[in-house]
mmCIF file of C-alpha atoms in Angstrom:
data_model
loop_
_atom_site.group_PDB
_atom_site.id
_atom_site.type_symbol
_atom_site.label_atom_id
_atom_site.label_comp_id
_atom_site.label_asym_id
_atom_site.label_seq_id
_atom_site.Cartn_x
_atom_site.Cartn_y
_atom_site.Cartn_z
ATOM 1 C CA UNK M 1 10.415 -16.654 37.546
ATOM 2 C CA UNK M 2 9.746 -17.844 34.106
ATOM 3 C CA UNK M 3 12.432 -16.715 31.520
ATOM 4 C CA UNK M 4 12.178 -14.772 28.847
ATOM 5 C CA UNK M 5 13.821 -14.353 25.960
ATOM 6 C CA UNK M 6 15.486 -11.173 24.492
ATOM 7 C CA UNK M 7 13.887 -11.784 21.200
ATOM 8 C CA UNK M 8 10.379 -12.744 22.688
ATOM 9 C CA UNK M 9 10.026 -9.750 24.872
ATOM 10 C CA UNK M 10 10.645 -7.607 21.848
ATOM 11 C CA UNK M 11 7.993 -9.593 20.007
ATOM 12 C CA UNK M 12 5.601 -8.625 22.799
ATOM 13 C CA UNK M 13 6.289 -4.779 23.277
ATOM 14 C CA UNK M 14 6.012 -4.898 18.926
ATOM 15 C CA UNK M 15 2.581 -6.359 19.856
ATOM 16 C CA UNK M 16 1.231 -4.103 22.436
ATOM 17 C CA UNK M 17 -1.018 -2.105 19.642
ATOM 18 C CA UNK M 18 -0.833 1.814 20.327
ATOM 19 C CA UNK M 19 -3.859 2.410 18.097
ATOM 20 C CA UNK M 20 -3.629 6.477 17.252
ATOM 21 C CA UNK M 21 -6.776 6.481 15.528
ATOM 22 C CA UNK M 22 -10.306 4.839 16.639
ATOM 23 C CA UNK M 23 -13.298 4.932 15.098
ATOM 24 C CA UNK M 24 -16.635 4.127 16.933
ATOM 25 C CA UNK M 25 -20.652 4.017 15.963
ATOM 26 C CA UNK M 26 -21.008 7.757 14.942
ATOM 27 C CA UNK M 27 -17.505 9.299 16.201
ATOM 28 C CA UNK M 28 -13.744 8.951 15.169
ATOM 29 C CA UNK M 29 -11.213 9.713 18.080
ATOM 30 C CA UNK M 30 -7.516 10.828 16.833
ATOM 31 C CA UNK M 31 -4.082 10.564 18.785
ATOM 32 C CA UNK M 32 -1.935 13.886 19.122
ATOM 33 C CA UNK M 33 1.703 13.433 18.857
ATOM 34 C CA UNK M 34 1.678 15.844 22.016
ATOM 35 C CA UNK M 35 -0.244 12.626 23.888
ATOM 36 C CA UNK M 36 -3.714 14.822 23.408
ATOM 37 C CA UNK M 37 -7.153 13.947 22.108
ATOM 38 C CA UNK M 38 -9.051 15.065 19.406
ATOM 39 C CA UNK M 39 -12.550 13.796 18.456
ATOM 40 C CA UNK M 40 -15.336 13.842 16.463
ATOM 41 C CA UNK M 41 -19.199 13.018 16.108
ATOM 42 C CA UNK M 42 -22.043 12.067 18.149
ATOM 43 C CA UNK M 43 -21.550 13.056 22.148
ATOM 44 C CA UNK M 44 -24.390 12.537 22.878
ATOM 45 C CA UNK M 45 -23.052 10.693 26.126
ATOM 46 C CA UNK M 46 -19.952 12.645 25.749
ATOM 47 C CA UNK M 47 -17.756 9.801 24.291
ATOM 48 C CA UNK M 48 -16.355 12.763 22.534
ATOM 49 C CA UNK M 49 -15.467 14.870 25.770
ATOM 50 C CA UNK M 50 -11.829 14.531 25.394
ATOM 51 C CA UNK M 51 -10.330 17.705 24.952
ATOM 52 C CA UNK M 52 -8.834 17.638 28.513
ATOM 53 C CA UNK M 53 -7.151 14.208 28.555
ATOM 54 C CA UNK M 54 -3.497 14.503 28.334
ATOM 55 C CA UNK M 55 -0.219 11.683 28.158
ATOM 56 C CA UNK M 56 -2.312 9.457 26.567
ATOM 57 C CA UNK M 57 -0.486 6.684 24.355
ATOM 58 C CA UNK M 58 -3.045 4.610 22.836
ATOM 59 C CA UNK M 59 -6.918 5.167 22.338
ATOM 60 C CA UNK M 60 -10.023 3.192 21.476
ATOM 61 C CA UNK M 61 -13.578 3.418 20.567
ATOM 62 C CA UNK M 62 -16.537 1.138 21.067
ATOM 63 C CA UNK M 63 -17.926 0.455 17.720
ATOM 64 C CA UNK M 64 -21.726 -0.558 17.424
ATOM 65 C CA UNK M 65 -23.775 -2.924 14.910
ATOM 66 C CA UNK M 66 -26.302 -0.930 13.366
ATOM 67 C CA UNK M 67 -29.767 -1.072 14.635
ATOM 68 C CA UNK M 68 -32.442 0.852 16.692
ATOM 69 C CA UNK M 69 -31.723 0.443 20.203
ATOM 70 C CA UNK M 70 -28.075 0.768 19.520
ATOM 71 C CA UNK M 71 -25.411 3.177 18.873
ATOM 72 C CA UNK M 72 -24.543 4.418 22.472
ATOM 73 C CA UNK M 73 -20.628 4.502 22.456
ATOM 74 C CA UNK M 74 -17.382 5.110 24.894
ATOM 75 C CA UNK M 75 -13.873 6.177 24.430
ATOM 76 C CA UNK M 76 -10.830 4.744 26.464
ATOM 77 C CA UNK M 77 -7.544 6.341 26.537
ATOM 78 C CA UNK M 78 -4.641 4.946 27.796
ATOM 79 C CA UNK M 79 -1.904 6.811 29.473
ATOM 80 C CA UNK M 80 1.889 6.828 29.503
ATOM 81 C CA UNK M 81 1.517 5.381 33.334
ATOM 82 C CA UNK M 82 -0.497 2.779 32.499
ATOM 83 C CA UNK M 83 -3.505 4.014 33.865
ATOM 84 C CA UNK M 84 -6.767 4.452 31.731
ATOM 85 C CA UNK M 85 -9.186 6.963 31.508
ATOM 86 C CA UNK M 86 -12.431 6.937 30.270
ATOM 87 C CA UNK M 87 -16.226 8.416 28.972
ATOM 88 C CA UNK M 88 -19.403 8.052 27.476
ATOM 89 C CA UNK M 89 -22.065 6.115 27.975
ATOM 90 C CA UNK M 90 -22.019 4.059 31.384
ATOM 91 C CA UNK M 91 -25.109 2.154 31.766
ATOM 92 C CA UNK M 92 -23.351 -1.220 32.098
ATOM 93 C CA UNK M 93 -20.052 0.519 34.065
ATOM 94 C CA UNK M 94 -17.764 0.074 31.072
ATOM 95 C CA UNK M 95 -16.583 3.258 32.200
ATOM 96 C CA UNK M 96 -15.040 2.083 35.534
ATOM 97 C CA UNK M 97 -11.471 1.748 34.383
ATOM 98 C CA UNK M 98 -10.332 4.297 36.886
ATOM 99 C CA UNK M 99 -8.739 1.768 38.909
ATOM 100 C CA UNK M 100 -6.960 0.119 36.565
ATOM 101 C CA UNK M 101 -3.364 -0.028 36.175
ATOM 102 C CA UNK M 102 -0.028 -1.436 34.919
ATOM 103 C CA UNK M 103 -2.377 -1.444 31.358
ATOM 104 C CA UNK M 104 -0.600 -1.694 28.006
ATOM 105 C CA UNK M 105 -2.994 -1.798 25.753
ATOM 106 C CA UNK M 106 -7.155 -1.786 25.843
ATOM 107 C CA UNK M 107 -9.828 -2.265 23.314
ATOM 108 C CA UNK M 108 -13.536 -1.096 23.667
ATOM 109 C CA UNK M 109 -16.608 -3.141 22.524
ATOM 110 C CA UNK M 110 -20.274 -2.561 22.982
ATOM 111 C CA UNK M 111 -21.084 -1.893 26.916
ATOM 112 C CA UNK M 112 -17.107 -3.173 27.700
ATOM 113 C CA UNK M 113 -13.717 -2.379 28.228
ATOM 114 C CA UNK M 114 -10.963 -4.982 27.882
ATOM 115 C CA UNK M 115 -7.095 -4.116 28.911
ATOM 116 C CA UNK M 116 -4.197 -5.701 28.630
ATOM 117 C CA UNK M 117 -1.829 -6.188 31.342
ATOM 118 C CA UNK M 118 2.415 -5.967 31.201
ATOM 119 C CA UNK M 119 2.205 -9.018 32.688
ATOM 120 C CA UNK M 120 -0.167 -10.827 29.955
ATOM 121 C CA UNK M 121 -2.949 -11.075 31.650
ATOM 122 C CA UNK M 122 -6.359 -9.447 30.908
ATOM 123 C CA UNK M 123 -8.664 -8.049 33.039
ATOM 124 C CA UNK M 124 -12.609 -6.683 31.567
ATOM 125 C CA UNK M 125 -15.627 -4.098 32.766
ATOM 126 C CA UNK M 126 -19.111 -4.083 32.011
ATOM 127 C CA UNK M 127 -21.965 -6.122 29.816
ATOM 128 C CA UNK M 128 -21.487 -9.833 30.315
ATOM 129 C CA UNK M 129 -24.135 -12.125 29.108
ATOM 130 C CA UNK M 130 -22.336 -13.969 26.361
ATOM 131 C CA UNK M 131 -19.122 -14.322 28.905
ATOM 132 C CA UNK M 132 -17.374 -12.045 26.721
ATOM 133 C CA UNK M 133 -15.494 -10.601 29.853
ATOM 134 C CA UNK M 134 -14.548 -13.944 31.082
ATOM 135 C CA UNK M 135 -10.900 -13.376 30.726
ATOM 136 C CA UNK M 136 -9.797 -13.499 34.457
ATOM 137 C CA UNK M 137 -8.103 -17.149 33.099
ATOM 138 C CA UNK M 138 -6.068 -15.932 30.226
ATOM 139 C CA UNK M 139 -2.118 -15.565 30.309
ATOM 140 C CA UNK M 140 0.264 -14.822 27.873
ATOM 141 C CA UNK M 141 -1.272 -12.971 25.758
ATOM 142 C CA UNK M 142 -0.012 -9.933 23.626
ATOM 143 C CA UNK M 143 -3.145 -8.040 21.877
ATOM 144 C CA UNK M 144 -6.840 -7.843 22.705
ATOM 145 C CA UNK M 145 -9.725 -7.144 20.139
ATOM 146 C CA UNK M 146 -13.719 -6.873 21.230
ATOM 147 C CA UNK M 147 -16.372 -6.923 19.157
ATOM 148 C CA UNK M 148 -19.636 -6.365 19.775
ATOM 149 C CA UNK M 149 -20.831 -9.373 21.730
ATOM 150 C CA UNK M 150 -16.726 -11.453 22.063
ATOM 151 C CA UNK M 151 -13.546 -10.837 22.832
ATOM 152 C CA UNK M 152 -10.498 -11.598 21.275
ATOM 153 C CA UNK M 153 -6.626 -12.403 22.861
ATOM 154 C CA UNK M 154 -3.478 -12.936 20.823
ATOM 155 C CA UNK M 155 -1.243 -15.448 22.870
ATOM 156 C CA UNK M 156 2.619 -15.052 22.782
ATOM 157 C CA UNK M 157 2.679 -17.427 20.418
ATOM 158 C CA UNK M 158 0.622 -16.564 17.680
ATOM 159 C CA UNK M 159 -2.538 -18.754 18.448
ATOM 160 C CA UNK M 160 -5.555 -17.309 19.254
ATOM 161 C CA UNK M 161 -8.461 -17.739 22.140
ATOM 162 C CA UNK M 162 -11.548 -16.334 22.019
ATOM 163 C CA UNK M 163 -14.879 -15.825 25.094
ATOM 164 C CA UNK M 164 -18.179 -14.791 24.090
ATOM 165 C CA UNK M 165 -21.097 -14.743 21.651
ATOM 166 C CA UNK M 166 -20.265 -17.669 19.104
ATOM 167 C CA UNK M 167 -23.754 -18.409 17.073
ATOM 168 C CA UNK M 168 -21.835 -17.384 13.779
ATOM 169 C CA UNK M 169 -18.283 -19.152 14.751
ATOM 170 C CA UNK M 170 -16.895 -15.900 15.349
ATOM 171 C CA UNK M 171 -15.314 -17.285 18.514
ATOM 172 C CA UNK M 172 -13.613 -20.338 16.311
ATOM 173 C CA UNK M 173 -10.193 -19.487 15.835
ATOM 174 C CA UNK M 174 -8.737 -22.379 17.926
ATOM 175 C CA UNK M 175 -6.588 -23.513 15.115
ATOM 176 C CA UNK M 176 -5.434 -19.974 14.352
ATOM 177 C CA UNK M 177 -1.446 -19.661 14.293
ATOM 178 C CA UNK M 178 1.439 -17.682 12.992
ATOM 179 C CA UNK M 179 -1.153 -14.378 13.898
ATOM 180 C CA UNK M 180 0.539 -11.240 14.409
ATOM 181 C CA UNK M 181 -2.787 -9.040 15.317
ATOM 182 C CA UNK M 182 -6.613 -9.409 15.616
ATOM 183 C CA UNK M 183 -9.858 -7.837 14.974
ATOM 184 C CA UNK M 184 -13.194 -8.238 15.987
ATOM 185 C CA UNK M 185 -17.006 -6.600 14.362
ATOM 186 C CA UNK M 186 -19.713 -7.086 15.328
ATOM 187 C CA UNK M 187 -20.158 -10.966 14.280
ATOM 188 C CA UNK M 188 -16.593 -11.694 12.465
ATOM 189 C CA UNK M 189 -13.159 -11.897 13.391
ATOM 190 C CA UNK M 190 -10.017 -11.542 11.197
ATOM 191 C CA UNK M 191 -6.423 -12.437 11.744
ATOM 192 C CA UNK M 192 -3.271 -10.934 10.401
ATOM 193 C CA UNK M 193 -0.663 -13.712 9.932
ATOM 194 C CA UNK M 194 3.104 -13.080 10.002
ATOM 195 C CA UNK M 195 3.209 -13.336 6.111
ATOM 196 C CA UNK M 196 0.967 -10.604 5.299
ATOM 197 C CA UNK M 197 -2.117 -12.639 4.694
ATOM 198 C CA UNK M 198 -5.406 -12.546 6.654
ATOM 199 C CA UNK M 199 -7.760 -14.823 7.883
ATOM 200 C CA UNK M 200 -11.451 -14.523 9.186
ATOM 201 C CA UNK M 201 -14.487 -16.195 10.640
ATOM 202 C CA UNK M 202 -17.682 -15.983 11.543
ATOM 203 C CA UNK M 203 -21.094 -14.360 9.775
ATOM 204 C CA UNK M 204 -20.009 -13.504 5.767
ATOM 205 C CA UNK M 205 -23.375 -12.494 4.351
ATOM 206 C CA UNK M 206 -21.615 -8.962 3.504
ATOM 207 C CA UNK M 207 -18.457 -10.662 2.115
ATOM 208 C CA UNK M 208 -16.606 -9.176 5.594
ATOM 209 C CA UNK M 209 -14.687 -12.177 5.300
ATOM 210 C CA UNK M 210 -13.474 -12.721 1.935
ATOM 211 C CA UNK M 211 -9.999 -12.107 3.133
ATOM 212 C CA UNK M 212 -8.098 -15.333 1.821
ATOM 213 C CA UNK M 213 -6.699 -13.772 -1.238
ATOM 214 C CA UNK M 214 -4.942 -10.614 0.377
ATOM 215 C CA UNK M 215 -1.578 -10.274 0.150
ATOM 216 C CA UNK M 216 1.350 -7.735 1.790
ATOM 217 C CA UNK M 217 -1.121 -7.164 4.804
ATOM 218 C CA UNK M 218 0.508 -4.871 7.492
ATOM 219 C CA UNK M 219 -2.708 -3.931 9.726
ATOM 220 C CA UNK M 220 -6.051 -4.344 10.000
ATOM 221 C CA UNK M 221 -8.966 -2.824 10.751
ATOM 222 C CA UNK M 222 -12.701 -3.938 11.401
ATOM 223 C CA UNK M 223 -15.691 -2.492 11.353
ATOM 224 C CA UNK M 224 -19.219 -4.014 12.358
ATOM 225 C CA UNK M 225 -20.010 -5.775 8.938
ATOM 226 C CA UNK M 226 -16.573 -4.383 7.024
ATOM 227 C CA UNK M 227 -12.728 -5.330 6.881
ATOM 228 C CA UNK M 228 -10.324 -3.095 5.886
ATOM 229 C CA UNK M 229 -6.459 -3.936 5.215
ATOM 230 C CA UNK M 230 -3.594 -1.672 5.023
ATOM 231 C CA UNK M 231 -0.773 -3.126 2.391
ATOM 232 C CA UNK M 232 2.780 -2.624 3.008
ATOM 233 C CA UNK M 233 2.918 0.117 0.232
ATOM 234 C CA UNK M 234 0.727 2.569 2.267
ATOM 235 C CA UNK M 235 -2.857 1.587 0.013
ATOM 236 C CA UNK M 236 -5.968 0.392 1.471
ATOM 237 C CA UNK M 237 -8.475 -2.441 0.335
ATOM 238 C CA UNK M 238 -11.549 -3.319 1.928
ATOM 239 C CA UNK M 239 -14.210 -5.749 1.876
ATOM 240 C CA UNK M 240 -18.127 -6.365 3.348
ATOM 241 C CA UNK M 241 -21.264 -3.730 3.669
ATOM 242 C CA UNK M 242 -20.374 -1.189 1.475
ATOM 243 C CA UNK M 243 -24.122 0.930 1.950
ATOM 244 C CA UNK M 244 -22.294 3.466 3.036
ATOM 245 C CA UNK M 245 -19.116 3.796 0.892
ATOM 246 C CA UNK M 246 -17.160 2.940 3.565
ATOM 247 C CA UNK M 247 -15.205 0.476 1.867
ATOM 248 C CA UNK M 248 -14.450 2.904 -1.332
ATOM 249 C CA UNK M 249 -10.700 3.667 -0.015
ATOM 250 C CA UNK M 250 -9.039 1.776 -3.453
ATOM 251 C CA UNK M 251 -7.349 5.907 -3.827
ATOM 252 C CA UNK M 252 -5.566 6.345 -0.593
ATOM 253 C CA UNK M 253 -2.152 6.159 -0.693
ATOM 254 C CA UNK M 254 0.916 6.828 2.062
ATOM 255 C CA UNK M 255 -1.099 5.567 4.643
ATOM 256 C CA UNK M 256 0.232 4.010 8.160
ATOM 257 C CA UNK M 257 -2.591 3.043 9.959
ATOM 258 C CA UNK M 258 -6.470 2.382 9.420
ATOM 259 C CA UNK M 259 -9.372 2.176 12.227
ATOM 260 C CA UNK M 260 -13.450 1.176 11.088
ATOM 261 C CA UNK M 261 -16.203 1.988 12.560
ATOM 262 C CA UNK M 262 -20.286 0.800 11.709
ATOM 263 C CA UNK M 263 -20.375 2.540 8.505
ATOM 264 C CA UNK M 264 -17.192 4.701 7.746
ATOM 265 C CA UNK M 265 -13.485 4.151 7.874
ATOM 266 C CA UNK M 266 -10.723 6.340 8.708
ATOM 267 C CA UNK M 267 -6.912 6.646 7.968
ATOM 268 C CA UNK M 268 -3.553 7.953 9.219
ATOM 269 C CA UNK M 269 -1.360 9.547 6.740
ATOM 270 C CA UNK M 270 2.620 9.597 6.743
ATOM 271 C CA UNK M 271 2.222 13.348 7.586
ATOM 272 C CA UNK M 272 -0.111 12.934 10.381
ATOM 273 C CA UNK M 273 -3.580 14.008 8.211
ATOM 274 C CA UNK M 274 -6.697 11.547 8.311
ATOM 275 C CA UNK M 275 -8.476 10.755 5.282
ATOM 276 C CA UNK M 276 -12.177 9.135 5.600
ATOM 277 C CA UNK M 277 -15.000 7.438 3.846
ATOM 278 C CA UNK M 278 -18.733 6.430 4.493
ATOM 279 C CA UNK M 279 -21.743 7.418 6.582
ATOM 280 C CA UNK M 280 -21.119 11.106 8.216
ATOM 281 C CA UNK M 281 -24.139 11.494 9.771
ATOM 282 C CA UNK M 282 -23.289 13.125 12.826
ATOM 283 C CA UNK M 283 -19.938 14.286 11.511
ATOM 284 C CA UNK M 284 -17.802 11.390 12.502
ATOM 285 C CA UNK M 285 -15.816 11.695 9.137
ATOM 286 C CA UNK M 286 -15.027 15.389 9.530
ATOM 287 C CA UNK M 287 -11.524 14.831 9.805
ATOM 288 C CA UNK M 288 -10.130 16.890 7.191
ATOM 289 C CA UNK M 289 -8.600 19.297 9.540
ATOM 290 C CA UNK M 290 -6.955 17.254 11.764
ATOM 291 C CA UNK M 291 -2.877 17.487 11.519
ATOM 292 C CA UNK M 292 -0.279 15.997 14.173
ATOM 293 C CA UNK M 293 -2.091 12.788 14.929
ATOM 294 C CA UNK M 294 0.751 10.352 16.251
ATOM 295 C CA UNK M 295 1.989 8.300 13.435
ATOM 296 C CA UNK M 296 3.403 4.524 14.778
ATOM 297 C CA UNK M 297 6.786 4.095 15.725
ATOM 298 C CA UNK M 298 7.244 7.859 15.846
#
C-alpha cells in the first residue's frame, strides 16, 4: 500500500469541493445546512425536483452553452454516504448514478455526470463523443470540473489532465501546476493557483479568459462564456459575456462562495443568503428568499 502522508491527505480532503451552491442553464440549486435542497428555475425535466432529497453534502448543476437545441439540464446531489442521487433530463443516462458509491465529490456537464472517488479515481455517465468520459485511466486526482463538451481532473499534485472536446485548446493545460481548483464552460477552462492567481485557456472571444491579472483569488466559478472570482476579502470580479449582466457583481461583499451558470451568477453570503445577477428568465435568480444555505467549512 502506497503511503501517504499526514500533510498530503489533508491537502486532498481540503480539495474534495463541497459546492453548496450550483447554478445550471435556467436553474440555481442551493445547499441547506440541514443537508436539504432547495431550487430554482426551469423543471421542465424536473432538474428542480429536489425537495425530497435529504443528507446531501455537496450538489451540482449541468450548465448549458446557449443555443436552440440546448438548455436541457440535471442536478446531482451527493450524500453523506457517498452515494449520489440524481434528476432531470436523461436522454443520454447521465442520470444513472444510482449505483455509484464511495463518491466524494461530482460535477455535472451537458448530458454527463463525473464523480470523484476516495480513492482518486474517477468514474463518468452519459454523452461521449468527444471522449469526455474517458476517465476510467485517471488516478490521483483531487477535484473534477466538466464543461460542456471536456472534463477536467486536478491531480494530487497540482498539475492538471484534461479528456474531451479540444478545437479551442480548452483541453491544454498540460503544463498547468501549483493549481489548487478547476473550472470548466462551455469552451474555456480556468485554474486557481496556490497564490491566488488564475489561469485559463481555450476560446476568449468574450474576454472569459482575461484572468492573468487577478490577484487574492480564493474560488472560482465558470459559467458557459463567463469567469467569475471570489477574492479573499469576500468581493467578486468577473470577466467574459456580459449580455446578460451576469458579470455586474463589482457590489457584493461578505461573500464565501460563487457558482455561474449560461447567463447569471449566484453567491453565498457569510449569513447563508444568496445574492444573484443576469438573465432570470425562468426564475433561476429568484433567490432572494433563500436563508440557511450551508456556508464552507461550517
Amino acid at each position: 500500500m502506497d503511503y501517504i502522508s499526514p500533510k498530503e491527505s489533508a491537502l486532498k480532503v481540503k480539495r474534495w469541493a463541497k459546492n453548496s451552491i450550483a447554478a445550471g442553464r435556467r436553474h440555481s440549486v442551493g445547499l441547506k445546512s440541514d443537508g436539504t435542497v432547495t431550487a430554482v428555475g426551469d423543471n421542465n425535466y424536473g432538474q428542480c425536483s429536489v425537495s425530497d432529497w435529504f443528507d446531501i453534502v455537496a450538489v451540482a448543476a449541468s450548465n448549458v452553452h446557449m443555443a436552440r437545441n440546448t438548455g436541457n439540464a440535471h442536478t446531482i446531489g451527493l450524500k453523506s454516504d457517498g452515494t449520489v442521487v440524481a434528476v432531470g433530463w436523461n436522454k443520454h443516462n447521465q442520470c444513472d448514478v444510482n449505483d455509484w458509491c464511495d463518491i466524494v465529490a461530482v460535477a455535472a456537464g451537458w448530458c454527463r455526470t463525473i464523480g470523484l472517488k476516495s480513492c482518486g479515481s474517477v468514474i463518468a455517465v452519459g454523452r461521449n463523443n468527444y471522449g469526455e468520459c474517458d476517465v476510467s485511466g485517471w488516478r490521483d486526482i483531487v477535484a473534477v470540473a466538466a464543461g460542456d463538451w471536456h472534463t477536467i481532473g486536478l491531480n494530487s499534485d497540482g498539475t492538471v489532465t484534461a479528456v474531451g472536446n479540444n478545437r479551442y485548446h480548452q483541453c491544454s493545460v498540460n503544463d498547468w501546476c501549483d493549481i489548487e481548483s478547476v473550472g470548466a464552460g462551455d469552451l474555456h477552462t480556468v485554474g486557481l493557483k496556490l497564490d491566488g492567481t488564475t489561469v485559463a485557456v481555450g476560446q476568449n472571444k468574450l474576454g472569459q479568459c482575461d484572468v492573468s491579472s487577478w490577484r487574492g483569488i480564493v474560488a472560482i466559478a465558470v459559467g458557459s462564456k463567463h469567469t467569475v472570482g471570489l477574492k479573499s476579502d469576500g468581493t467578486v470580479m468577473a470577466v467574459g459575456w456580459n449580455e446578460y449582466g451576469q458579470c455586474n457583481v463589482s457590489d457584493w461583499y461578505d461573500i464565501v462562495a460563487v457558482a455561474a451558470g449560461c447567463t447569471h451568477t449566484i453567491g453565498l453570503k457569510s449569513d447563508g443568503t444568496v445574492v444573484s445577477v443576469g438573465g432570470n428568465e425562468n426564475g433561476q435568480c429568484d433567490v432572494s428568499g433563500w436563508c440557511d444555505i450551508k456556508v464552507p467549512g461550517n
